[in-house]
Coordinates of C-alpha atoms and ligand atoms in Angstrom, one line a residue:
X1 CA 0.0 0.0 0.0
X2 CA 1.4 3.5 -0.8
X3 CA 1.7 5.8 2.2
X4 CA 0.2 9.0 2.9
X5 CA -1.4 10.1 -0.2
X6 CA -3.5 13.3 -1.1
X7 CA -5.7 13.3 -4.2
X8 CA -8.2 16.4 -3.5
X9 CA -10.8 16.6 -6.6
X10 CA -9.3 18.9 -9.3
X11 CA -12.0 21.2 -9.2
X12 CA -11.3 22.1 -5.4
X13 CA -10.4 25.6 -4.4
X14 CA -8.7 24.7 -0.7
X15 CA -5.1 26.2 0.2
X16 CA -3.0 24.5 2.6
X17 CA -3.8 27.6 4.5
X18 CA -7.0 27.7 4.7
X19 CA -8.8 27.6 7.6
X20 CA -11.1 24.1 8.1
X21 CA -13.5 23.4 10.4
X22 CA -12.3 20.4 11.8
X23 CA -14.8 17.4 13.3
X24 CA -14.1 13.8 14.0
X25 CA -16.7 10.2 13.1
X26 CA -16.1 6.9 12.9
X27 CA -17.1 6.4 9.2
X28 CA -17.5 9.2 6.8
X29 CA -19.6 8.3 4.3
X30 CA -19.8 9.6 0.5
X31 CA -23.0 9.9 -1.0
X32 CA -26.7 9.9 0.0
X33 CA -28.2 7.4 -2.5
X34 CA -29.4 4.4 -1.2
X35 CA -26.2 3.0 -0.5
X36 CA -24.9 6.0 1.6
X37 CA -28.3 6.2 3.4
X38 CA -28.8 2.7 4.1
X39 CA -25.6 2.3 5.1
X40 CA -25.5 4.7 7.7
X41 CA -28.9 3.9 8.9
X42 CA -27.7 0.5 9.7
X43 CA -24.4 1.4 11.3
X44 CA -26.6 3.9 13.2
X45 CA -28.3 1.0 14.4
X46 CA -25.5 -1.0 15.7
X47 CA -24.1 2.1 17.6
X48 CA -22.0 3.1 15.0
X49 CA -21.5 7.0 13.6
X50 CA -21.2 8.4 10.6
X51 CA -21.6 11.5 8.5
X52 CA -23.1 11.5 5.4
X53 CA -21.9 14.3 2.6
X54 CA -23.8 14.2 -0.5
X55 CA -23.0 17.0 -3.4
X56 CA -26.6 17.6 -4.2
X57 CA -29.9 19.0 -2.2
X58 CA -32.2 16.6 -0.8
X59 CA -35.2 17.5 -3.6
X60 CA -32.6 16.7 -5.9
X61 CA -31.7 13.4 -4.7
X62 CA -35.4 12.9 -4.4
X63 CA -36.3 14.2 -7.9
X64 CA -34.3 11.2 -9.6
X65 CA -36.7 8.2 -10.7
X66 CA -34.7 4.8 -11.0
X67 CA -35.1 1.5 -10.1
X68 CA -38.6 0.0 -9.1
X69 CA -37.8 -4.0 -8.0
X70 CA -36.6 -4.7 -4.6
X71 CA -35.0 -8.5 -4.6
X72 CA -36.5 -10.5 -1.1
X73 CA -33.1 -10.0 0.5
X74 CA -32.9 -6.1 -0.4
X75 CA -36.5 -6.1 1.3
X76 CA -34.8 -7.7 4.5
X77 CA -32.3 -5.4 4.5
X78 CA -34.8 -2.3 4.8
X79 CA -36.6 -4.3 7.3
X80 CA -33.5 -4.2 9.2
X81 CA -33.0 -0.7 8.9
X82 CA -35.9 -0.5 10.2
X83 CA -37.4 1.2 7.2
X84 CA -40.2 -1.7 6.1
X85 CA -43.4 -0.1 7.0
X86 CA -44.7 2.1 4.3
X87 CA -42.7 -0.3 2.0
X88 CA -44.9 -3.2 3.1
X89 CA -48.0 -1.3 3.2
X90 CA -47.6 0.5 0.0
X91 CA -45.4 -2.1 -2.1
X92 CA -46.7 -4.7 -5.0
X93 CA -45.5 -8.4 -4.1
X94 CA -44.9 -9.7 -7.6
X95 CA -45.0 -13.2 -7.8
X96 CA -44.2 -13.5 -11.9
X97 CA -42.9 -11.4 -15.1
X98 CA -44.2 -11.8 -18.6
X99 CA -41.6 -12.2 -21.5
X100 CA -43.2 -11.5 -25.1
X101 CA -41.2 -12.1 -28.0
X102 CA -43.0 -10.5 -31.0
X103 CA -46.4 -11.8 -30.2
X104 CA -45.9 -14.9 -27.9
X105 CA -45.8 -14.7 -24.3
X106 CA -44.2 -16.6 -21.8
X107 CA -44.7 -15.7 -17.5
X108 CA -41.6 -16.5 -15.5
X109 CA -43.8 -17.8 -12.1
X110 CA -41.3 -17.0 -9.2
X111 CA -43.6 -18.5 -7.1
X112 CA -44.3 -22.3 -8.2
X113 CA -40.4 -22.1 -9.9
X114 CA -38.5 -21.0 -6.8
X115 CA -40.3 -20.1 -4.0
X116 CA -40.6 -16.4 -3.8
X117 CA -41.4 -13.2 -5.0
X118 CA -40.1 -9.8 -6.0
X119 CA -41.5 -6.5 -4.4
X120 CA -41.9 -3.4 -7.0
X121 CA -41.5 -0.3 -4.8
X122 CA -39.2 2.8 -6.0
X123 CA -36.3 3.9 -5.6
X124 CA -37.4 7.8 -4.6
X125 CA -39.5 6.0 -2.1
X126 CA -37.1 4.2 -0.5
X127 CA -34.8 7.0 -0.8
X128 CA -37.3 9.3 0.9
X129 CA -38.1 6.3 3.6
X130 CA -34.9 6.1 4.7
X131 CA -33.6 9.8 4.5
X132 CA -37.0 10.5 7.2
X133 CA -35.5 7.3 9.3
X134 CA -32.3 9.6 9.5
X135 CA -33.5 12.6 10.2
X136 CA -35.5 10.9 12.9
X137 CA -32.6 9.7 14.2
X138 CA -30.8 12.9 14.3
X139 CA -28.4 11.7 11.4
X140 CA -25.5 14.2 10.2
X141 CA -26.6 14.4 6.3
X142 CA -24.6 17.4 4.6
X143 CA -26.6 18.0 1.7
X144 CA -25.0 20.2 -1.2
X145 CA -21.8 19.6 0.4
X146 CA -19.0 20.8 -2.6
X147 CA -15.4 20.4 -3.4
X148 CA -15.7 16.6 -1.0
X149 CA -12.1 15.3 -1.4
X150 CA -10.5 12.5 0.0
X151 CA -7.2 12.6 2.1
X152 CA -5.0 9.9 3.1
X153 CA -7.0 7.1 2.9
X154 CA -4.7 4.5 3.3
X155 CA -3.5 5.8 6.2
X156 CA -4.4 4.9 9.9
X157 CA -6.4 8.6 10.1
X158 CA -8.1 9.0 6.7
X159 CA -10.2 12.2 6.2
X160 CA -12.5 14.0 4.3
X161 CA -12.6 17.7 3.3
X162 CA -15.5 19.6 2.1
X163 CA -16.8 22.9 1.4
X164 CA -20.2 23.9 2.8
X165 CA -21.8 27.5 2.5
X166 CA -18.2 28.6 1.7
X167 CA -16.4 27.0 4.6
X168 CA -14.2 24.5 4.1
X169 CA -14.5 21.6 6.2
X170 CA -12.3 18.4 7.6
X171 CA -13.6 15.0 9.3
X172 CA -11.1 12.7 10.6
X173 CA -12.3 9.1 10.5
X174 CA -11.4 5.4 11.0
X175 CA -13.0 4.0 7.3
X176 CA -14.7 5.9 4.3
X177 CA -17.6 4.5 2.4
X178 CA -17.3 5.8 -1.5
X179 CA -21.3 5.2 -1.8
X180 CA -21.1 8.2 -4.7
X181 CA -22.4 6.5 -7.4
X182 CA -20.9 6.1 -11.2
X183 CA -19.9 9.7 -11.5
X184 CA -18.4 10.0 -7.7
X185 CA -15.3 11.3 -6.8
X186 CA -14.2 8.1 -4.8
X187 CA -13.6 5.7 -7.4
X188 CA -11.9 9.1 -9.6
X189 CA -9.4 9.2 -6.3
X190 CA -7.3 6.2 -7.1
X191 CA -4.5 6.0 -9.3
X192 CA -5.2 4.4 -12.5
X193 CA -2.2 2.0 -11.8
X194 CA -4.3 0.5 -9.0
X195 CA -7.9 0.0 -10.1
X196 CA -8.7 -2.5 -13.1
X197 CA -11.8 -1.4 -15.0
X198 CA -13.6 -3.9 -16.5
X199 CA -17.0 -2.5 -19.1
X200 CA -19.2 -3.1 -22.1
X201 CA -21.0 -0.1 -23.1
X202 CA -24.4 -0.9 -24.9
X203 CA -25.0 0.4 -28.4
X204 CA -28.2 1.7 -27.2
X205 CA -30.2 3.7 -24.6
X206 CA -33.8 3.5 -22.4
X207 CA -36.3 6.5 -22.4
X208 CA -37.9 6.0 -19.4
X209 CA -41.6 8.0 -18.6
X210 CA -43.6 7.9 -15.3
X211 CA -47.2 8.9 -16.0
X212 CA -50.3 8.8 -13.7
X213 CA -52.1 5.9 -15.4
X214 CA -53.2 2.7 -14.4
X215 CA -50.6 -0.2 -14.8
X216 CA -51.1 -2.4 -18.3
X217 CA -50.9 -5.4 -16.3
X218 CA -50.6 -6.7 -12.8
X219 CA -47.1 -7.7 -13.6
X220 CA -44.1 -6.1 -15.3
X221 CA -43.6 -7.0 -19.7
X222 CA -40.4 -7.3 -20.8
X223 CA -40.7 -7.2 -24.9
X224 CA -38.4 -7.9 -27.6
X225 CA -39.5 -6.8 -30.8
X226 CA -37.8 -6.2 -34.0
X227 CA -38.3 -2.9 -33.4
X228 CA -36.5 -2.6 -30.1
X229 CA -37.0 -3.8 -26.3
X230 CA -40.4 -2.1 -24.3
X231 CA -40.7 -2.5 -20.8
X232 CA -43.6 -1.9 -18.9
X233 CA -43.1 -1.4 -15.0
X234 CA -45.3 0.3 -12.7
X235 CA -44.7 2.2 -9.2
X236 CA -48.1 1.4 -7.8
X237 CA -51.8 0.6 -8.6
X238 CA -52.4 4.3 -10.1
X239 CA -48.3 5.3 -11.6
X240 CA -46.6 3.4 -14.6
X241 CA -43.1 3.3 -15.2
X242 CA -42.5 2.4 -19.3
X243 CA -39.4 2.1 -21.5
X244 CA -38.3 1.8 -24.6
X245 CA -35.1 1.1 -26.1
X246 CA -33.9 4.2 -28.2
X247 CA -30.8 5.3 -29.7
X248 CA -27.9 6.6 -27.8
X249 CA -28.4 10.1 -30.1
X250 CA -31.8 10.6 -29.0
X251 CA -32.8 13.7 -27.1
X252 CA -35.6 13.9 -24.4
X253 CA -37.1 16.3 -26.5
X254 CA -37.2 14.3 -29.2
X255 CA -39.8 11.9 -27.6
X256 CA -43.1 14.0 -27.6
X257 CA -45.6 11.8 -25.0
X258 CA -47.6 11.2 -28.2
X259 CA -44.1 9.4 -30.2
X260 CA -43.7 7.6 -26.8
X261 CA -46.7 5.6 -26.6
X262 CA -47.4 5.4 -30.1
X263 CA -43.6 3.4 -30.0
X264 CA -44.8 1.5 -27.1
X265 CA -47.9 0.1 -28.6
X266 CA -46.1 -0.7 -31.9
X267 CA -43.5 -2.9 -29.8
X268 CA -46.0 -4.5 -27.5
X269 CA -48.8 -5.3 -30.3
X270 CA -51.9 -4.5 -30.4
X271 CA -53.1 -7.0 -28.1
X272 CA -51.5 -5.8 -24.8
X273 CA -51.4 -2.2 -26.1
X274 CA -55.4 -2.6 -26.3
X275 CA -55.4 -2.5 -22.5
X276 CA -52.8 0.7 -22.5
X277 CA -53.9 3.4 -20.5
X278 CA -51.6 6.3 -21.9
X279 CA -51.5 10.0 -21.0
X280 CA -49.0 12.9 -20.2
X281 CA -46.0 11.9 -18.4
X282 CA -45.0 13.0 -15.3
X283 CA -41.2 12.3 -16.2
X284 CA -39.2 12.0 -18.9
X285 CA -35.5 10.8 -19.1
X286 CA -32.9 8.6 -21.4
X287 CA -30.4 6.3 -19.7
X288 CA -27.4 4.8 -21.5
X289 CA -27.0 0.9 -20.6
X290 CA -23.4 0.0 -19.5
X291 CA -21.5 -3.3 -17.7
X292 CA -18.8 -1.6 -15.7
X293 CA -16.6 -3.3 -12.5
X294 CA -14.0 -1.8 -10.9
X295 CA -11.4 -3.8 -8.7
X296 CA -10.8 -4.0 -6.1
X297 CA -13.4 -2.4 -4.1
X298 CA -11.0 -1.5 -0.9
X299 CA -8.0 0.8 -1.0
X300 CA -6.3 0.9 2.5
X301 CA -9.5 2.6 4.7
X302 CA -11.5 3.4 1.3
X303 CA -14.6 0.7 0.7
X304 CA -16.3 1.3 -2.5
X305 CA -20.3 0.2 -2.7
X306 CA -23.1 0.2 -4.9
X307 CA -22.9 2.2 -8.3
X308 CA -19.1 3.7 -7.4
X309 CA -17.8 0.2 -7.9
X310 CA -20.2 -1.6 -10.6
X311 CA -23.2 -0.5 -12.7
X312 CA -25.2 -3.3 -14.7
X313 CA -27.8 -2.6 -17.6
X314 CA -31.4 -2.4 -15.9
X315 CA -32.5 -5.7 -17.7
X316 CA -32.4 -7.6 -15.2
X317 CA -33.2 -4.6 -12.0
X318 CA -30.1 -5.9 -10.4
X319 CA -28.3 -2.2 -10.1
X320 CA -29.8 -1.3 -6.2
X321 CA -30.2 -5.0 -5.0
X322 CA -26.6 -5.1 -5.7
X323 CA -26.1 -1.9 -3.8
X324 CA -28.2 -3.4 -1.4
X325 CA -25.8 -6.4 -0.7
X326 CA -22.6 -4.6 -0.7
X327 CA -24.1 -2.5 2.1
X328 CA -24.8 -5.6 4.3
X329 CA -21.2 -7.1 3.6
X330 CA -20.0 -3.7 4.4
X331 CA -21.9 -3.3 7.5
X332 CA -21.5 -6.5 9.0
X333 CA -17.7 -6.5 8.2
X334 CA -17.7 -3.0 10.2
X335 CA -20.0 -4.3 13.3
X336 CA -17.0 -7.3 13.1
X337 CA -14.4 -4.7 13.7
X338 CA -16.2 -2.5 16.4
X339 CA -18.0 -4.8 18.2
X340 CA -15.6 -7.5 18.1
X341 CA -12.0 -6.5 17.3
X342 CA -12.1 -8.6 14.1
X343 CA -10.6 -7.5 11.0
X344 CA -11.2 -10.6 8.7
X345 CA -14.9 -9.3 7.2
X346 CA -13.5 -6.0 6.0
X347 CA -9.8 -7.8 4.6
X348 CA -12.7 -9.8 2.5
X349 CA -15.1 -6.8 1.5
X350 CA -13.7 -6.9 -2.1
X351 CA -13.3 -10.1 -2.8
X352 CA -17.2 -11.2 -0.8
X353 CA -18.6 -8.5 -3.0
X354 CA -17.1 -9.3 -6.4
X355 CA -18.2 -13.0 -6.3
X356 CA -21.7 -11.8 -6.1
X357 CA -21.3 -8.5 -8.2
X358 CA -19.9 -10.5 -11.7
X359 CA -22.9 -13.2 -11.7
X360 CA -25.4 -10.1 -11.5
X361 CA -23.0 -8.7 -14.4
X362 CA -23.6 -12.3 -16.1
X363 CA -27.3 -12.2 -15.7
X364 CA -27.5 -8.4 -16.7
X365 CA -25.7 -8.6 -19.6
X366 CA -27.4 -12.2 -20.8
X367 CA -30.6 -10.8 -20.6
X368 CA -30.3 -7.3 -22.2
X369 CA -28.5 -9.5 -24.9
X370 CA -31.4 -11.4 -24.8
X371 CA -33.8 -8.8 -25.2
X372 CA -32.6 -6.0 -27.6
X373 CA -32.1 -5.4 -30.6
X374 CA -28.7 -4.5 -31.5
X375 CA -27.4 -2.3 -34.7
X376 CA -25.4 -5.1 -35.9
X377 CA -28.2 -7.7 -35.4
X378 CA -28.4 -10.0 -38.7
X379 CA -31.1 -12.7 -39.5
X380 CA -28.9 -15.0 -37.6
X381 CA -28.8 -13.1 -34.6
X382 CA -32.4 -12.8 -34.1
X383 CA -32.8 -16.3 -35.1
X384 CA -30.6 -17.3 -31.9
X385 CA -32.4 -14.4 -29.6
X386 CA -36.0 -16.2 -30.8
X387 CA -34.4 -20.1 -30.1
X388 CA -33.5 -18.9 -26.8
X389 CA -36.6 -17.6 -26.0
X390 CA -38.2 -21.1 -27.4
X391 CA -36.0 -22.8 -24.9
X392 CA -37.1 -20.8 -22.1
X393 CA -40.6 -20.9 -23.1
X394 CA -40.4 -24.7 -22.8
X395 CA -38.4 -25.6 -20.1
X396 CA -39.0 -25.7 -16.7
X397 CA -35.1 -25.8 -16.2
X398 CA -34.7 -22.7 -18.2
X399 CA -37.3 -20.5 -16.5
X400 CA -35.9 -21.9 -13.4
X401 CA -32.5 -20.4 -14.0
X402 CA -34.2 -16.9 -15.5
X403 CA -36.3 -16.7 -12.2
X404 CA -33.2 -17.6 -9.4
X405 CA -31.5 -14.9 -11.0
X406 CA -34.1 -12.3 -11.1
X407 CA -35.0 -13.2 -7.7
X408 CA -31.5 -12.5 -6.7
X409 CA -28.9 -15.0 -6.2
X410 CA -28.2 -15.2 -2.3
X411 CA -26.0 -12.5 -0.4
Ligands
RFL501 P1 -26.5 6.6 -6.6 O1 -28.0 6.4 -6.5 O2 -26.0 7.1 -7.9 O3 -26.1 7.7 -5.5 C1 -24.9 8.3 -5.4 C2 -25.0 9.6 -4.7 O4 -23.7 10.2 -4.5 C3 -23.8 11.6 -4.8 N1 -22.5 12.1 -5.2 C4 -21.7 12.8 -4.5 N2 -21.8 13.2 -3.2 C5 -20.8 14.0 -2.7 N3 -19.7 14.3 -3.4 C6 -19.5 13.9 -4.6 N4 -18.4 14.2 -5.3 C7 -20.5 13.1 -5.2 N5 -20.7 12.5 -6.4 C8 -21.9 11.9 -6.4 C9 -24.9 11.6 -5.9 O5 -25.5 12.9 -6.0 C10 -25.9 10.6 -5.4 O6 -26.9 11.1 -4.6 O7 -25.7 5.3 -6.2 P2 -26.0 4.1 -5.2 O8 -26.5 4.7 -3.9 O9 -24.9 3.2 -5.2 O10 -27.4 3.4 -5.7 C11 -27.3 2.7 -6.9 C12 -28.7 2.8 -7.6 O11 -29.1 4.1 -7.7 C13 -28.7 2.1 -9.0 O12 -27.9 0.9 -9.0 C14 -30.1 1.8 -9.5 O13 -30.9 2.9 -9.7 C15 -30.0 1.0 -10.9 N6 -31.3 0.7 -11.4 C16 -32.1 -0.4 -11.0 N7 -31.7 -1.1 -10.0 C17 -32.4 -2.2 -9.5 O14 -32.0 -2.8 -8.6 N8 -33.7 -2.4 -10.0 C18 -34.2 -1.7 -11.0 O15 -35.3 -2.0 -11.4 C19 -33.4 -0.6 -11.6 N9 -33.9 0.1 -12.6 C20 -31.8 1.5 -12.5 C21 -33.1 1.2 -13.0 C22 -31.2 2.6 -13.0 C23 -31.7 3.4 -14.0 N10 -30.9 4.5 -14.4 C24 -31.5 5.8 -14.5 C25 -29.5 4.4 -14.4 C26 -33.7 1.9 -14.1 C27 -32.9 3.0 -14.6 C28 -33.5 3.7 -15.7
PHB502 C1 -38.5 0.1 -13.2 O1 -39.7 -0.1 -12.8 O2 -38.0 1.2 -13.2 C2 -37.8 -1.1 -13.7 C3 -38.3 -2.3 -13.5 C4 -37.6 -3.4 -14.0 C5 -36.4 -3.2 -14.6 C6 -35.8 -2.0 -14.8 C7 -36.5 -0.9 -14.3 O3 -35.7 -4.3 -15.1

């Protein structure tokens, strides 16, 4: 490990001179997504501190709509955060998805194929769930904390500097938690000689749109159609959440509601689309699709988690249940080392993580491959895509495996 190393973010304006505010936690954590905030909710819980220092304002954090499927062991998790309540009041227990290739349709049945179920609650609203558990707790969040730069982190006293409301500020701590997401300034902190990169960037994007209209189904429709992929999710009995694959040029702007749905019922038929309750969205956004894993996820007292250290495609909804899990490796491996003096659980973060992290890359990347249609797809390809779906379609094996991934492979 190198010694004491300074890497502040290029952008920041602090002198040596400077005058800094200086404080002192146990963990200082990165980022108020849900890995940030679950994490220190569940530290919290085990008598553990931390300060959370996240770049943006709370409405922002709370503005972003992502993910919507909560794997059993992600639902666990928030039960042990002690976050459940509205989630299990207000959630849809999903006990199936449909798969439609051009006009046949095949239903993955968690249920009779493995036992279980997925819960379809969102992302904002577990954000917002467990930034209200924190306040309630009297948590230290720093919202639109700027210029957050990381100082000797493989050191025995790793710290954090930050600017708030022009002030610069300094927290000494024992471990820091990069929980900043793909665009952080955790992961940007290590030497390229250190970190391998591993990524497959998708040749496509996903315009996503919330709208206020009943859900086209009771379950979520993944479609592959020679046209492109269409999802349609939901967020509860009254909000949808549909996408549809779309070029990486494509602008927002582009998409007028009336282009979106009239895509939508092209890709889905005219079957399903018969049933589609359309009208104006409520939000409106593309996201690129990209396989990306950094590694190792510890350097010295630095733990990456969640979307710093890997980002999947949303095919298979495995990008906050994989958050989800690092969190609990991290947390348990720090309750090791307070509680009990043992170091073991955090010398293994990485490697704990990774195992889990690449087979959610696997399934990710198999079934957007699956699913889409790609620029260079010839006859052949879609020959193979439409064999595989045959296989799936009739074999009990072959769901088997779809639905033990999508369920989520055990933390
Ligand atoms: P986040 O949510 O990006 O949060 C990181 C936070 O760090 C802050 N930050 C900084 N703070 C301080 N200083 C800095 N220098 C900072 N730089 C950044 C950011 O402002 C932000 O608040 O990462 P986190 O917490 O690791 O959570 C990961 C999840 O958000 C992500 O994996 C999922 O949303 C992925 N995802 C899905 N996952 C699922 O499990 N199921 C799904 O159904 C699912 N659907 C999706 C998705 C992601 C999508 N998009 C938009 C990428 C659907 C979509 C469309
Ligand atoms: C969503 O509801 O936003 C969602 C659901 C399933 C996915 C991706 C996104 O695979």
């Amino acid at each position: 490990m190198a010694g004491l190393s300074v890497h502040p973010v290029v952008s920041g304006r602090a002198s040596a001179q400077e005058k800094r505010l200086k404080t002192r936690t146990q963990v200082v954590i990165i980022g108020a997504g849900p890995s940030g905030l679950l994490l220190s909710q569940l530290l919290h819980l085990r008598g553990i501190e931390s300060v959370v220092l996240e770049r943006q304002s709370r409405e922002y954090v709370l503005s972003r709509v992502r993910a919507g499927v909560l794997e059993q062991a992600t639902v666990a998790l928030l039960e042990q955060a002690q976050v459940g309540a509205r989630m299990r009041r207000e959630g849809l227990v999903h006990e199936g998805v449909l798969l439609q290739f051009d006009s046949r349709v095949h239903r993955i049945d968690f249920r009779d194929l493995v036992g279980s179920s997925v819960m379809v609650y969102g992302q904002t609203e577990v954000t917002r769930d467990l930034m209200n558990a924190r306040d309630a707790a009297g948590g230290q969040l720093v919202y639109e904390a700027q210029e957050v730069a990381l100082l000797d982190y493989e050191s025995e006293r790793p710290r954090v500097s930050y600017r708030k409301d022009g002030q610069l500020h300094e927290i000494e701590c024992d471990y820091i938690a990069g929980c900043d997401g793909f665009h952080g300034v955790c992961r940007a902190s290590i030497p390229a000689d250190r970190i391998a990169l591993f990524e497959r960037v998708y040749p496509f994007g996903w315009l996503g749109i919330l709208s206020r209209t009943r859900p086209l189904d009771e379950e979520l429709i993944y479609t592959s159609h020679s046209r492109g992929f269409a999802l349609a999710s939901m967020r509860s009995h009254a909000v949808s959440r549909y996408y549809v694959q779309c070029s990486l040029d494509d602008k927002v702007e582009q998409w007028s509601d009336d282009r979106f749905w009239e895509e939508f019922s092209l890709r889905v038929g005219p079957e399903i689309s018969a049933r589609l309750e359309t009208g104006p969205s409520i939000e409106k956004s593309i996201a690129p699709l990209r396989s990306f894993v950094a590694e190792p996820m510890r350097f010295g007292n630095l733990f990456l988690v969640g979307d710093a250290a890997h980002i999947v495609p949303p095919t298979g909804a495995k990008g906050l249940n994989l958050a989800a899990s690092d969190v609990g490796y991290l947390c348990r491996a720090l309750v090791d080392r307070y509680q009990h003096h043992r170091h073991e659980a955090l010398a293994a973060y990485s490697e704990t993580a990774l195992r889990r992290i690449w087979r959610a890359e696997r399934f990710s990347w198999w079934m957007t491959s699956l699913m889409h249609r790609f620029p260079e797809t010839t006859g052949f390809d879609r020959r193979v895509q439409v064999a595989e779906f045959d296989y799936l379609a009739g074999s009990r094996a072959a769901s088997t495996a779809l639905a033990e991934n999508y369920i989520g492979l055990p933390h």
